[in-house]
Amino acid sequence: MMGSSHTAPAVTTPAAYKSQVRDGVVHTRGVRYGKRADPADRFSALIGPDPADPQGIPAAFPQNPGSMDWLLGPALARLPRDEDAFQVNIWAPVGARNAPVLVFLPGGAYISGAGTADWYDGQRLCGQGGMVVITVNYRLGAAGLMGADGVENRVLDDVLQALRWIQDNVAAFGGNPDDVTLAGQSAGAWLAFALACAEPARGLFGRAAFFSLPFQPPLTASAAGQRAEIFNGALAADPATAGVDQVLAAQREVERAYAGRGLGLQPAADGVLVPADLADFSVAAERLHVESILLSATQDEAAAMLRGLPVPAVSPEMAAGFIAERFQDPQAVEAFIDGRIPGATHHARMVEAMSLYEFRLAATELAAAASAAGVPATLVRFAVPSPLDGIGSPHNFDLPFLFGNREDWSDAPMLDGFDPAGFEAVSAELRAVLLGFASGGVARRPDGTAVPAYDPALPQMLRLSAAEAELVGPERLFLRR
């Protein structure tokens, strides 16, 4: 691990911050980890927070309405918007000293989301695991990714600033800066993975957990430039100082231009934090500077992305074309899908193929590559179906179970009607996996049994369904084109 020489006195919370205590957990919201060096420039680099203004009302960075609101509910809409929402929320056990630290990066396709949202309430993880839990905001959309000449990975600089702030300050909240796990979901998982391979992040965390890590090669300089051209053409103003509504409208034009072809705004290769070969897991795994990783994917990730596509609109040619364009052996993939969902609609086949290609294979490929590089990896599959008709276990559905905070998802359509006892049983399994990993590097079951690390000679993963948790073999590693 990163070492264990650091000691700190038992504390409740630094006097500079306003906190609340509930059930043995101190919750400190809206803590500032940085500020813009130039307040007039939304693209400005960050410096440390102003000691005279260490905390604010929890907020989210400006964003357009999220494409997953129909699934997740309106929690994000309840947060005020602020271009200076460089904030973390912190949960710490009362009297903690040298407690493990779990840092979580939310997802949102780089254009929506907030670590300050109630969805990511760390009360239960903190109380059960005896660890400090920290959720992080980072700049979104154009503010986090767009530069004068193309895409710039300012979003990663934000996360680095947050991690450095945590190193310098978490001991005051009872955490051990030498025992930090960085976790993320979806876009947050991609950012965590990039930093787990990036030399400037070495020493800031010792383990990494990736939930729904997407297979997402970084943009090339040419692709980034094309996006910048669309954005700047739509904005027709200085992007550093234009109005927020103008920026969001121009950003929407980029998203429209790439609809159906991938993400409009996403990180680009920069040769420093994001190498061009980051999605080549066999190469990237050799750069991992963490002692172990945890990988989890939901069974039907793409159901969330394809919900708006009418079932009759997906022709046999569309589904078959997607498979033929992306896999070296499309016939083998077609046969696999036939066996897994026989008689399914072409829409369902598209969901299966996309879930496999974009998420499930990414988890298995990285687990295998990390193992070969000497970094133990644990593989988990979340296969619990949502009560929402026709979406199975979609992208994001594992989040309420991971945090164990069903009450904060009471208005999420994807969870409406889910049996409370069943929720608790599944949540206990998923929380135990993450807490075991974050506290000692070994994922565990609720009874303390260790989940075995991925072994290429006998590959296994922990599959969580509504009925049981069991060790099973993952899908074969279908080769990508």
CSV table of C-alpha atoms in Angstrom, one decimal:
chain,number,residue,atom,x,y,z
A,1,MET,CA,0.0,0.0,0.0
A,2,MET,CA,1.1,3.6,0.1
A,3,GLY,CA,2.5,3.2,3.6
A,4,SER,CA,1.1,3.5,7.1
A,5,SER,CA,3.4,5.8,8.9
A,6,HIS,CA,1.0,8.7,9.2
A,7,THR,CA,-0.7,9.3,12.5
A,8,ALA,CA,-3.2,11.8,13.5
A,9,PRO,CA,-5.2,12.6,16.6
A,10,ALA,CA,-8.8,11.5,16.8
A,11,VAL,CA,-11.1,14.3,15.6
A,12,THR,CA,-14.7,14.9,14.8
A,13,THR,CA,-14.2,17.6,12.1
A,14,PRO,CA,-12.1,20.7,11.7
A,15,ALA,CA,-13.5,23.8,13.4
A,16,ALA,CA,-13.5,25.7,10.1
A,17,TYR,CA,-16.3,23.6,8.7
A,18,LYS,CA,-20.0,23.2,9.6
A,19,SER,CA,-21.0,19.6,9.9
A,20,GLN,CA,-23.8,17.4,11.0
A,21,VAL,CA,-23.6,14.2,13.1
A,22,ARG,CA,-26.0,11.3,12.5
A,23,ASP,CA,-25.7,7.8,13.8
A,24,GLY,CA,-22.0,8.1,14.6
A,25,VAL,CA,-21.1,9.7,11.3
A,26,VAL,CA,-19.9,13.3,10.8
A,27,HIS,CA,-21.2,14.7,7.4
A,28,THR,CA,-19.5,17.8,6.1
A,29,ARG,CA,-21.0,19.1,2.8
A,30,GLY,CA,-19.8,21.5,0.2
A,31,VAL,CA,-16.1,21.6,1.2
A,32,ARG,CA,-14.1,23.5,-1.3
A,33,TYR,CA,-11.0,21.7,-2.7
A,34,GLY,CA,-9.9,24.5,-5.1
A,35,LYS,CA,-10.7,27.6,-6.9
A,36,ARG,CA,-10.0,29.1,-10.3
A,37,ALA,CA,-6.8,31.1,-10.4
A,38,ASP,CA,-8.6,33.5,-12.7
A,39,PRO,CA,-12.2,33.8,-11.6
A,40,ALA,CA,-13.2,35.4,-14.9
A,41,ASP,CA,-12.0,32.5,-17.0
A,42,ARG,CA,-14.0,29.3,-16.8
A,43,PHE,CA,-11.1,27.4,-18.3
A,44,SER,CA,-8.6,28.6,-15.6
A,45,ALA,CA,-6.3,26.3,-13.8
A,46,LEU,CA,-7.1,25.6,-10.2
A,47,ILE,CA,-5.3,26.7,-7.1
A,48,GLY,CA,-6.0,25.9,-3.5
A,49,PRO,CA,-9.2,27.1,-1.9
A,50,ASP,CA,-9.5,30.4,-0.2
A,51,PRO,CA,-9.0,29.8,3.6
A,52,ALA,CA,-11.6,32.5,4.2
A,53,ASP,CA,-14.2,30.6,2.2
A,54,PRO,CA,-13.6,26.9,2.8
A,55,GLN,CA,-17.2,25.7,2.4
A,56,GLY,CA,-20.3,26.5,0.5
A,57,ILE,CA,-23.8,25.4,-0.3
A,58,PRO,CA,-23.5,22.0,-2.1
A,59,ALA,CA,-23.9,22.7,-5.8
A,60,ALA,CA,-23.4,21.2,-9.3
A,61,PHE,CA,-21.6,22.6,-12.2
A,62,PRO,CA,-23.8,24.1,-15.0
A,63,GLN,CA,-25.3,21.4,-17.2
A,64,ASN,CA,-28.1,20.6,-19.6
A,65,PRO,CA,-30.9,18.3,-18.4
A,66,GLY,CA,-29.4,14.8,-18.1
A,67,SER,CA,-30.3,12.1,-20.7
A,68,MET,CA,-30.8,9.6,-17.9
A,69,ASP,CA,-33.3,11.6,-15.8
A,70,TRP,CA,-36.1,9.3,-17.0
A,71,LEU,CA,-34.2,6.5,-15.3
A,72,LEU,CA,-32.6,8.2,-12.3
A,73,GLY,CA,-35.1,10.8,-11.3
A,74,PRO,CA,-34.8,14.5,-10.6
A,75,ALA,CA,-32.2,14.6,-7.8
A,76,LEU,CA,-29.7,16.6,-9.9
A,77,ALA,CA,-32.3,19.3,-10.6
A,78,ARG,CA,-32.5,20.0,-6.9
A,79,LEU,CA,-28.9,21.2,-6.7
A,80,PRO,CA,-28.1,24.9,-7.5
A,81,ARG,CA,-25.7,25.5,-10.4
A,82,ASP,CA,-22.4,27.2,-9.8
A,83,GLU,CA,-19.3,27.5,-12.0
A,84,ASP,CA,-17.2,27.3,-8.9
A,85,ALA,CA,-18.7,24.1,-7.5
A,86,PHE,CA,-15.2,22.7,-6.8
A,87,GLN,CA,-16.5,20.8,-3.8
A,88,VAL,CA,-16.4,17.5,-2.0
A,89,ASN,CA,-18.8,16.0,0.4
A,90,ILE,CA,-17.2,14.1,3.3
A,91,TRP,CA,-18.5,11.5,5.7
A,92,ALA,CA,-16.3,10.4,8.6
A,93,PRO,CA,-16.8,8.2,11.6
A,94,VAL,CA,-17.0,10.2,14.9
A,95,GLY,CA,-13.6,10.0,16.5
A,96,ALA,CA,-11.9,8.5,13.5
A,97,ARG,CA,-8.2,8.2,13.3
A,98,ASN,CA,-6.2,6.9,10.4
A,99,ALA,CA,-9.4,5.4,8.8
A,100,PRO,CA,-9.3,4.1,5.3
A,101,VAL,CA,-10.4,6.7,2.7
A,102,LEU,CA,-12.8,6.0,-0.2
A,103,VAL,CA,-13.0,8.7,-2.9
A,104,PHE,CA,-15.8,8.4,-5.4
A,105,LEU,CA,-16.1,10.1,-8.8
A,106,PRO,CA,-19.7,10.2,-10.3
A,107,GLY,CA,-20.5,9.6,-13.9
A,108,GLY,CA,-22.7,11.5,-16.4
A,109,ALA,CA,-20.9,11.2,-19.8
A,110,TYR,CA,-18.7,14.2,-18.8
A,111,ILE,CA,-21.6,16.5,-19.4
A,112,SER,CA,-23.9,16.0,-16.3
A,113,GLY,CA,-23.8,14.8,-12.7
A,114,ALA,CA,-22.4,15.9,-9.4
A,115,GLY,CA,-20.7,14.2,-6.5
A,116,THR,CA,-22.8,16.5,-4.2
A,117,ALA,CA,-26.1,14.9,-5.4
A,118,ASP,CA,-28.0,13.0,-2.7
A,119,TRP,CA,-27.6,9.8,-4.9
A,120,TYR,CA,-24.1,9.5,-3.5
A,121,ASP,CA,-24.8,9.8,0.2
A,122,GLY,CA,-21.9,8.1,1.9
A,123,GLN,CA,-23.6,7.7,5.3
A,124,ARG,CA,-24.0,3.9,5.1
A,125,LEU,CA,-20.7,3.1,3.6
A,126,CYS,CA,-18.9,5.2,6.2
A,127,GLY,CA,-20.9,3.8,9.1
A,128,GLN,CA,-20.6,0.2,8.1
A,129,GLY,CA,-17.0,0.3,6.8
A,130,GLY,CA,-15.5,2.6,9.4
A,131,MET,CA,-13.9,4.7,6.6
A,132,VAL,CA,-13.9,8.2,5.4
A,133,VAL,CA,-16.1,8.5,2.3
A,134,ILE,CA,-15.6,11.5,-0.1
A,135,THR,CA,-17.5,12.3,-3.2
A,136,VAL,CA,-16.1,14.8,-5.8
A,137,ASN,CA,-17.4,17.4,-8.2
A,138,TYR,CA,-15.5,18.2,-11.4
A,139,ARG,CA,-16.0,20.6,-14.3
A,140,LEU,CA,-18.4,19.3,-16.9
A,141,GLY,CA,-18.9,19.6,-20.7
A,142,ALA,CA,-17.1,22.4,-22.4
A,143,ALA,CA,-15.7,23.9,-19.1
A,144,GLY,CA,-14.1,20.6,-18.3
A,145,LEU,CA,-13.0,19.4,-21.8
A,146,MET,CA,-13.0,22.2,-24.4
A,147,GLY,CA,-10.0,24.4,-25.2
A,148,ALA,CA,-9.2,27.1,-27.8
A,149,ASP,CA,-7.8,24.5,-30.3
A,150,GLY,CA,-9.5,21.3,-29.3
A,151,VAL,CA,-10.4,19.2,-26.3
A,152,GLU,CA,-8.3,19.7,-23.2
A,153,ASN,CA,-8.5,17.4,-20.2
A,154,ARG,CA,-9.2,20.0,-17.6
A,155,VAL,CA,-11.6,17.6,-15.9
A,156,LEU,CA,-8.6,15.3,-15.0
A,157,ASP,CA,-6.8,18.3,-13.6
A,158,ASP,CA,-9.8,19.0,-11.4
A,159,VAL,CA,-9.7,15.5,-10.0
A,160,LEU,CA,-6.0,15.7,-9.4
A,161,GLN,CA,-6.5,18.9,-7.5
A,162,ALA,CA,-9.2,17.2,-5.4
A,163,LEU,CA,-6.9,14.2,-4.7
A,164,ARG,CA,-4.0,16.5,-3.6
A,165,TRP,CA,-6.4,18.4,-1.4
A,166,ILE,CA,-7.4,15.1,0.2
A,167,GLN,CA,-3.8,14.1,0.8
A,168,ASP,CA,-3.2,17.4,2.6
A,169,ASN,CA,-6.4,17.6,4.6
A,170,VAL,CA,-8.1,14.2,5.1
A,171,ALA,CA,-6.2,13.5,8.3
A,172,ALA,CA,-8.0,16.4,9.9
A,173,PHE,CA,-11.3,14.5,9.2
A,174,GLY,CA,-9.9,11.2,10.7
A,175,GLY,CA,-8.7,9.7,7.4
A,176,ASN,CA,-5.4,8.1,6.5
A,177,PRO,CA,-3.9,9.8,3.4
A,178,ASP,CA,-1.7,6.7,3.0
A,179,ASP,CA,-4.8,4.4,2.6
A,180,VAL,CA,-6.9,5.9,-0.2
A,181,THR,CA,-9.0,4.0,-2.7
A,182,LEU,CA,-10.3,5.9,-5.8
A,183,ALA,CA,-13.6,4.6,-7.2
A,184,GLY,CA,-15.7,5.9,-10.1
A,185,GLN,CA,-18.7,5.0,-12.1
A,186,SER,CA,-19.1,5.3,-15.9
A,187,ALA,CA,-17.3,8.5,-16.9
A,188,GLY,CA,-16.1,8.7,-13.3
A,189,ALA,CA,-14.7,5.2,-13.7
A,190,TRP,CA,-12.9,6.2,-17.0
A,191,LEU,CA,-11.3,9.2,-15.2
A,192,ALA,CA,-10.3,6.9,-12.3
A,193,PHE,CA,-8.7,4.5,-14.7
A,194,ALA,CA,-6.9,7.2,-16.6
A,195,LEU,CA,-5.4,8.5,-13.3
A,196,ALA,CA,-4.6,4.9,-12.1
A,197,CYS,CA,-2.3,4.7,-15.2
A,198,ALA,CA,-1.0,8.3,-15.0
A,199,GLU,CA,2.4,9.1,-13.4
A,200,PRO,CA,1.3,12.5,-12.0
A,201,ALA,CA,-1.3,10.6,-9.9
A,202,ARG,CA,1.1,8.1,-8.4
A,203,GLY,CA,1.0,8.1,-4.6
A,204,LEU,CA,-2.4,9.9,-4.4
A,205,PHE,CA,-4.3,6.6,-4.1
A,206,GLY,CA,-3.3,2.9,-3.7
A,207,ARG,CA,-6.3,1.0,-5.0
A,208,ALA,CA,-8.9,1.7,-7.8
A,209,ALA,CA,-12.5,0.5,-8.3
A,210,PHE,CA,-14.2,0.9,-11.6
A,211,PHE,CA,-18.0,0.5,-11.9
A,212,SER,CA,-19.3,0.4,-15.5
A,213,LEU,CA,-15.9,1.4,-17.0
A,214,PRO,CA,-16.6,2.1,-20.7
A,215,PHE,CA,-14.4,1.0,-23.6
A,216,GLN,CA,-13.7,4.5,-24.8
A,217,PRO,CA,-10.5,5.2,-26.8
A,218,PRO,CA,-9.4,8.8,-26.2
A,219,LEU,CA,-10.1,11.3,-29.0
A,220,THR,CA,-7.4,11.9,-31.5
A,221,ALA,CA,-6.2,15.5,-32.1
A,222,SER,CA,-8.2,15.5,-35.4
A,223,ALA,CA,-11.4,14.4,-33.7
A,224,ALA,CA,-10.9,16.8,-30.9
A,225,GLY,CA,-10.3,19.6,-33.4
A,226,GLN,CA,-13.5,18.8,-35.2
A,227,ARG,CA,-15.5,19.1,-32.0
A,228,ALA,CA,-13.8,22.4,-31.2
A,229,GLU,CA,-14.8,23.7,-34.6
A,230,ILE,CA,-18.4,22.8,-34.1
A,231,PHE,CA,-18.4,24.3,-30.6
A,232,ASN,CA,-16.7,27.5,-31.4
A,233,GLY,CA,-18.9,28.0,-34.5
A,234,ALA,CA,-22.0,27.6,-32.5
A,235,LEU,CA,-20.8,29.8,-29.7
A,236,ALA,CA,-19.5,32.8,-31.8
A,237,ALA,CA,-18.0,34.3,-28.6
A,238,ASP,CA,-15.1,33.9,-26.4
A,239,PRO,CA,-15.7,30.5,-24.7
A,240,ALA,CA,-13.7,31.5,-21.6
A,241,THR,CA,-16.1,34.4,-20.8
A,242,ALA,CA,-19.3,33.8,-22.7
A,243,GLY,CA,-22.6,33.4,-20.7
A,244,VAL,CA,-23.3,30.0,-19.2
A,245,ASP,CA,-26.5,29.5,-21.3
A,246,GLN,CA,-24.5,30.3,-24.5
A,247,VAL,CA,-21.9,27.7,-23.6
A,248,LEU,CA,-24.5,25.1,-22.8
A,249,ALA,CA,-26.3,25.8,-26.1
A,250,ALA,CA,-23.1,25.5,-28.1
A,251,GLN,CA,-22.2,22.3,-26.2
A,252,ARG,CA,-25.6,20.8,-27.2
A,253,GLU,CA,-24.7,21.4,-30.9
A,254,VAL,CA,-21.6,19.2,-30.4
A,255,GLU,CA,-23.7,16.5,-28.8
A,256,ARG,CA,-26.3,16.7,-31.6
A,257,ALA,CA,-23.5,16.4,-34.3
A,258,TYR,CA,-22.3,13.1,-32.7
A,259,ALA,CA,-25.7,11.7,-31.7
A,260,GLY,CA,-25.7,8.0,-32.6
A,261,ARG,CA,-21.9,8.0,-33.2
A,262,GLY,CA,-20.6,8.2,-29.7
A,263,LEU,CA,-20.0,11.0,-27.2
A,264,GLY,CA,-19.7,14.6,-28.4
A,265,LEU,CA,-17.4,15.7,-25.6
A,266,GLN,CA,-14.9,13.3,-24.1
A,267,PRO,CA,-11.3,13.3,-23.1
A,268,ALA,CA,-8.6,13.4,-25.8
A,269,ALA,CA,-5.1,11.9,-26.0
A,270,ASP,CA,-2.7,14.5,-24.6
A,271,GLY,CA,0.5,12.5,-24.0
A,272,VAL,CA,0.6,13.3,-20.3
A,273,LEU,CA,-2.5,12.2,-18.4
A,274,VAL,CA,-4.2,10.4,-21.4
A,275,PRO,CA,-2.0,8.4,-23.7
A,276,ALA,CA,-3.4,7.5,-27.1
A,277,ASP,CA,-3.3,3.8,-26.3
A,278,LEU,CA,-5.2,4.0,-23.0
A,279,ALA,CA,-8.0,1.7,-24.3
A,280,ASP,CA,-5.4,-0.9,-25.2
A,281,PHE,CA,-5.7,-2.6,-21.9
A,282,SER,CA,-2.8,-4.9,-22.4
A,283,VAL,CA,-0.5,-1.9,-22.7
A,284,ALA,CA,-2.3,0.4,-20.2
A,285,ALA,CA,-2.2,-2.3,-17.5
A,286,GLU,CA,1.6,-2.2,-17.5
A,287,ARG,CA,1.3,1.5,-16.4
A,288,LEU,CA,-1.0,0.8,-13.4
A,289,HIS,CA,0.5,2.3,-10.3
A,290,VAL,CA,-2.1,0.8,-7.9
A,291,GLU,CA,-1.8,-2.4,-5.9
A,292,SER,CA,-5.1,-3.9,-6.9
A,293,ILE,CA,-8.3,-3.1,-8.9
A,294,LEU,CA,-12.0,-3.9,-8.7
A,295,LEU,CA,-14.2,-4.0,-11.8
A,296,SER,CA,-17.9,-4.3,-12.0
A,297,ALA,CA,-20.5,-4.0,-14.8
A,298,THR,CA,-24.2,-4.3,-15.0
A,299,GLN,CA,-25.6,-7.1,-17.2
A,300,ASP,CA,-27.7,-4.8,-19.5
A,301,GLU,CA,-25.7,-1.6,-19.5
A,302,ALA,CA,-26.8,-0.4,-22.9
A,303,ALA,CA,-30.5,-0.7,-22.1
A,304,ALA,CA,-30.3,2.7,-20.6
A,305,MET,CA,-28.8,4.2,-23.7
A,306,LEU,CA,-31.2,2.6,-26.2
A,307,ARG,CA,-34.4,3.2,-24.3
A,308,GLY,CA,-35.4,6.0,-26.6
A,309,LEU,CA,-35.0,3.8,-29.7
A,310,PRO,CA,-38.3,2.2,-30.5
A,311,VAL,CA,-38.1,-1.6,-30.6
A,312,PRO,CA,-39.5,-1.8,-34.2
A,313,ALA,CA,-36.9,0.7,-35.4
A,314,VAL,CA,-34.1,-1.8,-34.9
A,315,SER,CA,-33.8,-3.9,-38.0
A,316,PRO,CA,-32.0,-7.2,-38.3
A,317,GLU,CA,-29.4,-5.4,-40.4
A,318,MET,CA,-28.8,-2.8,-37.7
A,319,ALA,CA,-28.0,-5.3,-35.0
A,320,ALA,CA,-26.0,-7.5,-37.3
A,321,GLY,CA,-24.1,-4.5,-38.7
A,322,PHE,CA,-23.2,-3.3,-35.2
A,323,ILE,CA,-21.7,-6.7,-34.4
A,324,ALA,CA,-19.9,-7.1,-37.8
A,325,GLU,CA,-18.3,-3.7,-37.5
A,326,ARG,CA,-16.9,-4.3,-34.0
A,327,PHE,CA,-16.0,-7.9,-33.5
A,328,GLN,CA,-13.4,-10.0,-35.4
A,329,ASP,CA,-15.7,-13.1,-35.2
A,330,PRO,CA,-19.2,-11.8,-35.7
A,331,GLN,CA,-20.6,-15.3,-36.2
A,332,ALA,CA,-19.4,-16.3,-32.8
A,333,VAL,CA,-20.9,-13.3,-31.2
A,334,GLU,CA,-24.2,-13.9,-32.9
A,335,ALA,CA,-24.2,-17.5,-31.7
A,336,PHE,CA,-23.4,-16.3,-28.1
A,337,ILE,CA,-26.4,-13.9,-28.2
A,338,ASP,CA,-28.6,-16.6,-29.6
A,339,GLY,CA,-27.8,-18.8,-26.7
A,340,ARG,CA,-28.1,-16.1,-24.1
A,341,ILE,CA,-31.4,-14.5,-25.2
A,342,PRO,CA,-33.0,-16.9,-27.7
A,343,GLY,CA,-35.9,-15.5,-29.7
A,344,ALA,CA,-35.1,-11.9,-28.6
A,345,THR,CA,-36.1,-8.9,-30.6
A,346,HIS,CA,-33.5,-7.2,-32.7
A,347,HIS,CA,-33.6,-4.3,-30.2
A,348,ALA,CA,-32.7,-6.7,-27.4
A,349,ARG,CA,-29.9,-8.2,-29.5
A,350,MET,CA,-28.6,-4.7,-30.0
A,351,VAL,CA,-28.7,-4.0,-26.3
A,352,GLU,CA,-26.8,-7.2,-25.6
A,353,ALA,CA,-24.2,-6.6,-28.2
A,354,MET,CA,-23.6,-3.0,-27.1
A,355,SER,CA,-23.5,-4.0,-23.4
A,356,LEU,CA,-21.0,-6.7,-24.2
A,357,TYR,CA,-18.8,-4.5,-26.4
A,358,GLU,CA,-18.8,-1.2,-24.5
A,359,PHE,CA,-18.8,-2.5,-20.9
A,360,ARG,CA,-18.7,-6.1,-20.0
A,361,LEU,CA,-15.8,-7.0,-22.2
A,362,ALA,CA,-13.9,-3.9,-21.0
A,363,ALA,CA,-14.1,-5.2,-17.4
A,364,THR,CA,-13.0,-8.7,-18.4
A,365,GLU,CA,-10.2,-7.5,-20.7
A,366,LEU,CA,-8.8,-5.2,-18.1
A,367,ALA,CA,-9.0,-7.8,-15.4
A,368,ALA,CA,-7.1,-10.2,-17.5
A,369,ALA,CA,-4.5,-7.6,-18.5
A,370,ALA,CA,-4.0,-6.4,-15.0
A,371,SER,CA,-3.5,-9.9,-13.7
A,372,ALA,CA,-0.9,-10.5,-16.4
A,373,ALA,CA,0.8,-7.3,-15.3
A,374,GLY,CA,0.9,-8.5,-11.7
A,375,VAL,CA,-1.9,-6.3,-10.4
A,376,PRO,CA,-4.7,-8.4,-8.8
A,377,ALA,CA,-8.2,-7.7,-10.2
A,378,THR,CA,-11.6,-8.7,-8.9
A,379,LEU,CA,-14.5,-9.0,-11.3
A,380,VAL,CA,-18.1,-8.5,-10.4
A,381,ARG,CA,-21.3,-8.6,-12.6
A,382,PHE,CA,-24.4,-6.9,-11.3
A,383,ALA,CA,-27.3,-8.8,-12.9
A,384,VAL,CA,-30.3,-7.6,-10.8
A,385,PRO,CA,-33.2,-6.5,-13.0
A,386,SER,CA,-35.0,-3.3,-12.6
A,387,PRO,CA,-38.8,-3.4,-12.1
A,388,LEU,CA,-39.0,-0.9,-15.0
A,389,ASP,CA,-40.3,-2.9,-18.0
A,390,GLY,CA,-37.9,-4.0,-20.6
A,391,ILE,CA,-34.5,-2.6,-19.3
A,392,GLY,CA,-33.1,-5.6,-17.4
A,393,SER,CA,-30.2,-4.4,-15.3
A,394,PRO,CA,-29.2,-1.2,-17.0
A,395,HIS,CA,-26.4,1.3,-16.6
A,396,ASN,CA,-26.6,3.1,-13.3
A,397,PHE,CA,-29.0,0.6,-11.6
A,398,ASP,CA,-26.2,-0.7,-9.3
A,399,LEU,CA,-25.7,2.8,-7.7
A,400,PRO,CA,-28.5,2.7,-5.1
A,401,PHE,CA,-27.4,-0.7,-4.0
A,402,LEU,CA,-23.7,0.3,-3.8
A,403,PHE,CA,-24.5,3.3,-1.5
A,404,GLY,CA,-27.3,1.5,0.3
A,405,ASN,CA,-29.4,4.6,0.4
A,406,ARG,CA,-32.7,3.7,-1.1
A,407,GLU,CA,-34.4,6.7,0.5
A,408,ASP,CA,-32.3,9.0,-1.7
A,409,TRP,CA,-33.6,7.3,-4.8
A,410,SER,CA,-37.3,7.3,-3.8
A,411,ASP,CA,-38.2,9.2,-7.0
A,412,ALA,CA,-36.0,7.1,-9.3
A,413,PRO,CA,-38.3,5.3,-11.8
A,414,MET,CA,-35.8,2.5,-12.2
A,415,LEU,CA,-36.2,1.5,-8.5
A,416,ASP,CA,-39.9,2.0,-8.2
A,417,GLY,CA,-41.6,-1.2,-6.9
A,418,PHE,CA,-38.4,-3.0,-6.0
A,419,ASP,CA,-38.9,-5.3,-3.0
A,420,PRO,CA,-37.4,-3.6,0.1
A,421,ALA,CA,-36.1,-6.8,1.6
A,422,GLY,CA,-34.6,-7.8,-1.7
A,423,PHE,CA,-33.0,-4.4,-2.0
A,424,GLU,CA,-31.3,-4.9,1.4
A,425,ALA,CA,-30.0,-8.3,0.5
A,426,VAL,CA,-28.4,-7.2,-2.8
A,427,SER,CA,-27.1,-4.0,-1.3
A,428,ALA,CA,-25.4,-5.9,1.5
A,429,GLU,CA,-23.6,-8.0,-1.1
A,430,LEU,CA,-22.4,-5.1,-3.2
A,431,ARG,CA,-21.4,-2.9,-0.2
A,432,ALA,CA,-19.4,-5.8,1.3
A,433,VAL,CA,-17.5,-6.1,-2.0
A,434,LEU,CA,-16.5,-2.5,-2.1
A,435,LEU,CA,-15.9,-2.0,1.6
A,436,GLY,CA,-13.7,-5.1,1.8
A,437,PHE,CA,-11.7,-3.9,-1.2
A,438,ALA,CA,-11.4,-0.4,0.1
A,439,SER,CA,-10.3,-1.4,3.6
A,440,GLY,CA,-7.8,-4.2,2.7
A,441,GLY,CA,-7.6,-4.7,-1.0
A,442,VAL,CA,-9.8,-7.9,-0.9
A,443,ALA,CA,-13.4,-7.8,-2.0
A,444,ARG,CA,-15.6,-9.8,0.4
A,445,ARG,CA,-19.0,-11.3,0.9
A,446,PRO,CA,-21.2,-10.1,3.8
A,447,ASP,CA,-19.9,-13.0,5.9
A,448,GLY,CA,-16.3,-12.0,5.4
A,449,THR,CA,-15.5,-14.6,2.8
A,450,ALA,CA,-13.0,-13.3,0.3
A,451,VAL,CA,-14.0,-13.0,-3.4
A,452,PRO,CA,-11.2,-14.6,-5.4
A,453,ALA,CA,-9.2,-12.4,-7.7
A,454,TYR,CA,-9.4,-13.0,-11.4
A,455,ASP,CA,-7.2,-15.9,-12.5
A,456,PRO,CA,-6.7,-16.2,-16.3
A,457,ALA,CA,-6.2,-20.0,-15.9
A,458,LEU,CA,-9.6,-20.3,-14.2
A,459,PRO,CA,-11.5,-17.0,-14.8
A,460,GLN,CA,-14.3,-16.3,-12.4
A,461,MET,CA,-16.5,-13.4,-11.4
A,462,LEU,CA,-19.0,-12.8,-8.6
A,463,ARG,CA,-22.4,-12.5,-10.2
A,464,LEU,CA,-25.1,-10.8,-8.2
A,465,SER,CA,-28.7,-11.5,-9.1
A,466,ALA,CA,-31.9,-10.9,-7.3
A,467,ALA,CA,-31.9,-14.4,-6.0
A,468,GLU,CA,-28.2,-15.1,-5.1
A,469,ALA,CA,-24.6,-14.3,-5.4
A,470,GLU,CA,-22.4,-16.9,-7.0
A,471,LEU,CA,-19.1,-17.4,-8.7
A,472,VAL,CA,-19.4,-18.0,-12.4
A,473,GLY,CA,-17.2,-17.8,-15.5
A,474,PRO,CA,-17.4,-14.6,-17.5
A,475,GLU,CA,-18.1,-14.5,-21.2
A,476,ARG,CA,-15.3,-15.5,-23.5
A,477,LEU,CA,-13.0,-12.7,-24.5
A,478,PHE,CA,-14.4,-11.9,-28.0
A,479,LEU,CA,-11.8,-10.0,-29.9
A,480,ARG,CA,-12.5,-6.5,-31.1
A,481,ARG,CA,-11.7,-5.2,-34.5
